[in-house]
Amino acid sequence: MMATPTNKKYAYTTLITRANYLAGVLILAYTLRKHGSQYPLIVFYTPSLKDEAVRALELEATRLNLILKKCDLLLPPKDVKTWLIAERFTDTWTKLRVFEVFGFDTLCYLDADMAIYNKNMDCVFELGTDLPSDWIAASHACVCNKERDAWAPEEWKEENCGFTPLSHPSALTESTAVKPDSRPTHHLLNSGQFLYHPSEKLWNDMLHFFNTTPLLSKFKFPDQDFLGEFFRNKWRSVPWKFNALKTMRYWHGNMWRDDEVICLHYIVDKPWAQRLNEDGTAGYKGNDGETHAWWWKEYDGWLTKTKASGEEGEEVIRLVSKFVAKPRGEADTGEVDADMQAIGANVQAFAKNEAPDQTS
């Protein structure tokens, strides 16, 4: 890829609303810097974030090139009943507030459960060079549903997935195009990573749609379904390596290559919520030992560098360790954190929510 132009103003954005994602944000920032990113990570955080997590972010801001931006939660109008896959997804409506920062040519949103591997992520901004001002660039949602989750629609199957037709090496630079006449599942994007040109007009249009559309009650994945609808026929697909869902490693071996991953997305259970099992397995189904091990290696690297920074480093480590699984065999004292449980191995227990009663 060509070198990213330096005369443009770029940045990454992310969101944190709960302290159980603190380790995720810091390792995302750490790995961005480790691989040579030139650009800051703007961290949106809400009043719901515990003070100790805010303190940790403040201490790491200079070293990890963070810009901290406090924002209010964004919630649907009070008369709108929603049906979400998980209670923890309630906060993710607030992800839309990353469109409320101006003065940049292009921004790249990254979820707080992502980490950068192998290469500098900054090349992603080249994908925005000819992107229209009111479009976004994102990857498809993987709809294979090979674990047959009950909440998934009937059409979520391998043959309808936008990644199924792809193979290595062409998938590194090509992706399934999104056209008006594409099959419905190919119009579904994954909102873990997306590229956009921020503007007051775009934000105002988005906020108006948010407050007036009757579709909010139908969105199971709040921000993701919203963005797919708001940008219908106005989003461009990007290669898988910029939003490599960890499940793709064993669902899409036709295109996945470990050494080509740039941005790994730890969907479902998070690696910092539980150490690897003694046999090296990890994850909800035990299939994620390799990719979770990558995260723990980066965490250990962050620990080493942070310890070397003196007293402030020791304070950061103390704050972050409250929200990271202890080494296997080390007693976990204190109360069990409900938020940490919500992102651990039993995360799929949420998938039993029922649709709201629209008549009451």
Coordinates of C-alpha atoms in Angstrom, one line a residue:
M1 CA 0.0 0.0 0.0
M2 CA 1.1 3.6 -0.6
A3 CA 2.3 5.6 2.4
T4 CA -0.5 7.5 4.2
P5 CA -0.5 11.2 3.3
T6 CA 0.7 13.4 6.1
N7 CA -1.1 16.6 5.1
K8 CA -4.4 15.3 6.4
K9 CA -5.7 15.4 9.9
Y10 CA -6.5 11.8 11.0
A11 CA -7.3 10.1 14.3
Y12 CA -8.7 6.9 15.7
T13 CA -11.8 6.9 18.0
T14 CA -13.2 4.5 20.6
L15 CA -15.7 4.4 23.4
I16 CA -15.7 3.2 26.9
T17 CA -18.6 3.3 29.3
R18 CA -17.7 0.6 31.9
A19 CA -14.4 -0.2 33.6
N20 CA -14.5 -3.8 32.5
Y21 CA -13.3 -2.5 29.1
L22 CA -10.4 -0.5 30.5
A23 CA -7.7 -3.2 29.7
G24 CA -9.2 -3.4 26.2
V25 CA -8.8 0.3 25.5
L26 CA -5.2 0.4 26.9
I27 CA -4.0 -2.6 24.9
L28 CA -5.7 -1.2 21.8
A29 CA -3.8 2.1 22.3
Y30 CA -0.6 0.3 23.2
T31 CA -0.6 -1.9 20.1
L32 CA -1.5 1.1 17.8
R33 CA 1.7 2.8 19.2
K34 CA 3.8 -0.4 19.1
H35 CA 3.2 -0.8 15.4
G36 CA 4.1 2.8 14.6
S37 CA 0.8 4.7 14.4
Q38 CA 1.2 8.5 13.9
Y39 CA -2.2 9.4 15.0
P40 CA -3.9 9.8 18.4
L41 CA -6.7 7.6 19.8
I42 CA -9.7 9.8 20.9
V43 CA -11.3 8.0 23.8
F44 CA -14.9 8.9 24.4
Y45 CA -16.0 8.1 27.9
T46 CA -19.2 8.6 29.8
P47 CA -20.1 9.6 33.4
S48 CA -20.8 6.0 34.1
L49 CA -17.1 5.1 33.9
K50 CA -15.6 4.5 37.3
D51 CA -13.2 7.2 38.6
E52 CA -10.4 4.7 38.9
A53 CA -10.7 3.8 35.2
V54 CA -10.7 7.5 34.2
R55 CA -7.6 8.0 36.4
A56 CA -5.8 5.1 34.6
L57 CA -6.7 6.7 31.2
E58 CA -5.4 10.0 32.4
L59 CA -2.1 8.5 33.6
E60 CA -1.6 6.8 30.2
A61 CA -2.8 9.6 28.0
T62 CA 0.6 11.1 27.1
R63 CA 2.5 7.8 26.8
L64 CA -0.2 6.1 24.6
N65 CA -1.2 9.3 22.7
L66 CA -4.8 9.4 24.0
I67 CA -7.2 12.3 23.7
L68 CA -9.9 11.9 26.4
K69 CA -13.3 13.2 25.6
K70 CA -16.1 13.0 28.1
C71 CA -19.6 12.6 26.6
D72 CA -23.1 11.9 27.7
L73 CA -24.8 8.6 27.1
L74 CA -27.0 8.5 24.0
L75 CA -30.2 6.6 24.6
P76 CA -33.4 6.2 22.5
P77 CA -36.4 8.4 23.2
K78 CA -38.2 7.3 26.3
D79 CA -41.2 6.1 24.4
V80 CA -39.2 3.7 22.3
K81 CA -39.0 0.1 23.5
T82 CA -35.9 -1.7 22.3
W83 CA -35.0 -5.4 21.9
L84 CA -31.3 -6.0 22.3
I85 CA -29.3 -9.2 22.2
A86 CA -27.7 -8.2 25.5
E87 CA -28.3 -5.7 28.3
R88 CA -24.6 -4.6 28.0
F89 CA -25.5 -3.4 24.5
T90 CA -27.6 -0.6 25.9
D91 CA -24.5 1.5 26.2
T92 CA -23.5 1.0 22.6
W93 CA -26.0 3.5 21.3
T94 CA -23.4 6.0 22.6
K95 CA -21.0 4.8 20.0
L96 CA -22.7 7.1 17.6
R97 CA -21.3 10.1 19.5
V98 CA -17.9 9.5 17.8
F99 CA -19.5 11.3 14.9
E100 CA -19.8 14.4 17.1
V101 CA -16.1 15.3 16.9
F102 CA -15.1 17.7 14.1
G103 CA -12.0 19.3 12.7
F104 CA -10.6 16.0 11.2
D105 CA -10.4 14.9 7.6
T106 CA -11.0 11.3 8.4
L107 CA -11.6 9.3 11.5
C108 CA -11.4 5.5 12.1
Y109 CA -13.5 4.1 14.8
L110 CA -12.2 1.0 16.6
D111 CA -14.1 -1.0 19.3
A112 CA -12.5 -1.3 22.7
D113 CA -12.1 -5.1 22.3
M114 CA -9.7 -4.8 19.4
A115 CA -5.9 -5.0 19.2
I116 CA -3.4 -4.3 16.4
Y117 CA -1.0 -7.0 15.1
N118 CA 1.7 -7.5 12.5
K119 CA 1.5 -4.1 10.7
N120 CA 0.8 -0.4 11.2
M121 CA -2.9 0.3 11.0
D122 CA -2.5 3.8 9.6
C123 CA -2.8 2.4 6.0
V124 CA -6.6 2.1 6.7
F125 CA -6.9 5.9 6.1
E126 CA -6.0 5.4 2.5
L127 CA -9.4 3.7 2.1
G128 CA -11.1 7.1 2.8
T129 CA -9.3 9.0 0.1
D130 CA -12.2 8.8 -2.4
L131 CA -14.9 8.0 0.1
P132 CA -17.9 10.4 -0.3
S133 CA -18.4 12.8 2.6
D134 CA -21.7 11.1 3.7
W135 CA -20.5 7.5 3.4
I136 CA -18.6 5.1 5.7
A137 CA -16.3 2.3 5.0
A138 CA -16.7 -0.9 7.1
S139 CA -16.4 -4.6 6.8
H140 CA -19.4 -7.0 6.4
A141 CA -21.0 -8.6 9.4
C142 CA -20.2 -12.3 9.4
V143 CA -23.6 -14.1 9.3
C144 CA -22.4 -17.7 9.2
N145 CA -23.8 -18.5 12.6
K146 CA -22.1 -21.8 12.7
E147 CA -22.8 -22.1 16.4
R148 CA -26.5 -21.9 15.6
D149 CA -27.3 -19.1 18.1
A150 CA -31.1 -19.1 18.6
W151 CA -31.4 -15.3 18.4
A152 CA -30.0 -15.2 14.8
P153 CA -32.4 -14.9 11.9
E154 CA -33.0 -17.9 9.6
E155 CA -31.0 -16.3 6.8
W156 CA -27.9 -16.1 8.8
K157 CA -26.0 -19.0 7.3
E158 CA -22.7 -19.6 5.6
E159 CA -23.9 -19.3 2.0
N160 CA -25.3 -15.8 2.7
C161 CA -22.1 -14.5 4.4
G162 CA -20.2 -11.7 2.5
F163 CA -16.9 -13.4 3.4
T164 CA -17.7 -16.8 2.0
P165 CA -16.9 -16.0 -1.7
L166 CA -13.5 -14.7 -0.7
S167 CA -10.1 -16.4 -0.6
H168 CA -6.5 -15.7 0.1
P169 CA -4.6 -13.7 -1.2
S170 CA -7.1 -11.6 -3.2
A171 CA -9.2 -11.1 0.0
L172 CA -6.3 -9.0 1.4
T173 CA -7.2 -6.2 -0.9
E174 CA -10.7 -7.1 -2.2
S175 CA -14.0 -7.5 -0.5
T176 CA -17.6 -8.3 -1.5
A177 CA -19.1 -5.2 -3.0
V178 CA -22.3 -3.7 -1.5
K179 CA -24.8 -2.8 -4.2
P180 CA -28.4 -1.8 -4.0
D181 CA -29.4 -5.2 -5.4
S182 CA -27.1 -7.2 -3.1
R183 CA -28.7 -10.0 -1.0
P184 CA -30.0 -8.6 2.3
T185 CA -27.3 -10.1 4.4
H186 CA -24.6 -8.4 2.3
H187 CA -26.1 -5.0 3.4
L188 CA -25.2 -5.8 7.1
L189 CA -22.0 -4.2 8.3
N190 CA -19.9 -4.9 11.4
S191 CA -19.5 -1.7 13.4
G192 CA -16.4 -2.7 15.3
Q193 CA -14.3 -0.7 12.8
F194 CA -15.5 2.0 10.4
L195 CA -14.0 4.9 8.5
Y196 CA -15.8 8.2 8.2
H197 CA -15.5 11.9 7.4
P198 CA -16.9 13.8 10.4
S199 CA -19.0 16.9 9.9
E200 CA -21.7 18.8 11.7
K201 CA -24.1 18.1 8.9
L202 CA -23.5 14.4 9.1
W203 CA -24.0 14.4 12.9
N204 CA -27.2 16.5 12.7
D205 CA -28.6 14.2 10.1
M206 CA -27.8 11.2 12.1
L207 CA -29.2 12.6 15.3
H208 CA -32.4 13.5 13.5
F209 CA -32.7 10.0 12.1
F210 CA -32.0 8.6 15.6
N211 CA -34.8 10.6 17.2
T212 CA -37.4 10.1 14.5
T213 CA -37.0 6.6 12.9
P214 CA -39.5 4.0 14.0
L215 CA -36.9 1.3 13.4
L216 CA -35.0 1.6 16.7
S217 CA -37.2 -1.0 18.4
K218 CA -36.2 -3.6 15.8
F219 CA -32.5 -3.2 16.2
K220 CA -30.9 -6.2 18.1
F221 CA -27.4 -4.8 17.8
P222 CA -28.0 -1.1 18.6
D223 CA -25.3 1.0 16.8
Q224 CA -24.5 -1.7 14.2
D225 CA -28.1 -2.0 13.0
F226 CA -28.5 1.7 13.1
L227 CA -25.5 2.4 11.0
G228 CA -26.4 -0.2 8.5
E229 CA -29.8 1.4 8.1
F230 CA -28.6 5.1 8.2
F231 CA -25.9 4.4 5.6
R232 CA -27.9 2.0 3.5
N233 CA -26.4 2.0 0.0
K234 CA -23.9 4.5 1.3
W235 CA -21.2 2.3 2.8
R236 CA -18.2 0.7 1.1
S237 CA -16.9 -2.7 2.2
V238 CA -13.2 -3.0 3.3
P239 CA -10.9 -6.1 3.5
W240 CA -11.3 -8.5 6.4
K241 CA -7.8 -7.7 7.9
F242 CA -9.0 -4.3 9.2
N243 CA -11.7 -6.0 11.3
A244 CA -10.7 -9.6 11.7
L245 CA -13.3 -11.2 13.9
K246 CA -11.6 -13.9 16.0
T247 CA -14.2 -16.5 14.9
M248 CA -13.1 -16.0 11.3
R249 CA -9.9 -17.9 12.1
Y250 CA -11.9 -21.2 12.1
W251 CA -15.0 -20.1 10.2
H252 CA -13.2 -18.5 7.2
G253 CA -10.0 -20.4 6.7
N254 CA -10.4 -19.8 3.0
M255 CA -9.1 -16.2 3.5
W256 CA -7.7 -16.0 7.1
R257 CA -3.9 -15.9 7.6
D258 CA -2.5 -15.2 11.0
D259 CA 0.3 -13.1 9.8
E260 CA -2.0 -10.9 7.7
V261 CA -4.2 -9.8 10.5
I262 CA -3.9 -6.0 11.2
C263 CA -6.8 -5.4 13.6
L264 CA -8.2 -8.3 15.5
H265 CA -11.7 -8.0 16.9
Y266 CA -12.4 -10.0 20.1
I267 CA -16.1 -10.4 19.7
V268 CA -18.2 -12.3 22.3
D269 CA -16.1 -13.1 25.4
K270 CA -13.0 -10.9 26.0
P271 CA -9.5 -12.3 26.6
W272 CA -8.8 -10.2 29.6
A273 CA -11.9 -11.7 31.4
Q274 CA -10.3 -15.1 31.8
R275 CA -6.8 -16.6 31.5
L276 CA -6.2 -19.4 29.1
N277 CA -7.1 -22.9 30.3
E278 CA -4.3 -25.3 31.3
D279 CA -4.6 -27.0 27.9
G280 CA -4.2 -23.7 26.1
T281 CA -7.8 -23.3 25.0
A282 CA -9.9 -20.2 25.6
G283 CA -13.1 -18.6 24.5
Y284 CA -16.8 -19.4 24.7
K285 CA -16.4 -22.6 22.8
G286 CA -12.7 -23.2 23.6
N287 CA -11.6 -22.3 20.0
D288 CA -9.8 -19.1 20.8
G289 CA -6.7 -20.1 22.6
E290 CA -4.3 -18.8 19.9
T291 CA -5.9 -15.4 19.4
H292 CA -6.4 -14.9 23.2
A293 CA -2.8 -15.8 23.7
W294 CA -1.8 -13.0 21.4
W295 CA -3.7 -10.5 23.6
W296 CA -2.1 -11.8 26.8
K297 CA 1.4 -11.5 25.1
E298 CA 0.6 -7.8 24.4
Y299 CA -0.7 -7.3 27.9
D300 CA 2.5 -8.7 29.3
G301 CA 4.5 -6.3 27.1
W302 CA 2.4 -3.4 28.3
L303 CA 3.0 -4.4 31.9
T304 CA 6.8 -4.5 31.4
K305 CA 6.9 -1.0 29.8
T306 CA 4.5 0.4 32.3
K307 CA 6.4 -0.9 35.3
A308 CA 9.5 0.8 33.9
S309 CA 7.8 4.2 34.0
G310 CA 8.0 4.5 37.8
E311 CA 5.4 5.3 40.4
E312 CA 2.7 6.4 38.0
G313 CA 3.2 3.1 36.1
E314 CA 2.7 1.2 39.3
E315 CA -0.5 3.1 40.0
V316 CA -1.8 2.4 36.5
I317 CA -1.1 -1.3 36.9
R318 CA -2.8 -1.4 40.3
L319 CA -5.9 0.3 38.8
V320 CA -6.1 -1.9 35.6
S321 CA -5.4 -5.2 37.5
K322 CA -8.8 -4.9 39.1
F323 CA -10.4 -5.5 35.8
V324 CA -8.2 -8.2 34.4
A325 CA -8.3 -11.9 35.3
K326 CA -5.6 -12.9 37.7
P327 CA -3.0 -15.5 36.8
R328 CA -4.2 -19.1 37.0
G329 CA -3.7 -20.4 40.6
E330 CA -3.7 -16.9 42.1
A331 CA -6.6 -16.4 44.5
D332 CA -9.2 -13.8 43.4
T333 CA -10.2 -11.8 46.4
G334 CA -13.1 -9.5 46.8
E335 CA -16.6 -9.5 45.2
V336 CA -17.2 -10.9 41.8
D337 CA -17.7 -8.0 39.4
A338 CA -20.9 -8.4 37.5
D339 CA -19.6 -6.4 34.5
M340 CA -16.6 -8.7 34.2
Q341 CA -18.9 -11.7 34.3
A342 CA -20.9 -10.2 31.4
I343 CA -17.9 -10.3 29.1
G344 CA -16.5 -13.7 30.2
A345 CA -17.0 -17.3 29.2
N346 CA -20.7 -17.3 29.9
V347 CA -21.4 -14.3 27.8
Q348 CA -23.8 -16.1 25.5
A349 CA -26.2 -16.6 28.4
F350 CA -27.7 -13.2 27.3
A351 CA -29.1 -14.6 24.1
K352 CA -32.5 -15.3 25.5
N353 CA -34.0 -11.8 25.5
E354 CA -37.5 -11.6 24.2
A355 CA -39.0 -9.0 21.9
P356 CA -40.8 -6.1 23.7
D357 CA -44.5 -6.1 23.9
Q358 CA -45.4 -3.2 21.6
T359 CA -49.0 -3.1 22.8
S360 CA -48.4 -2.2 26.4

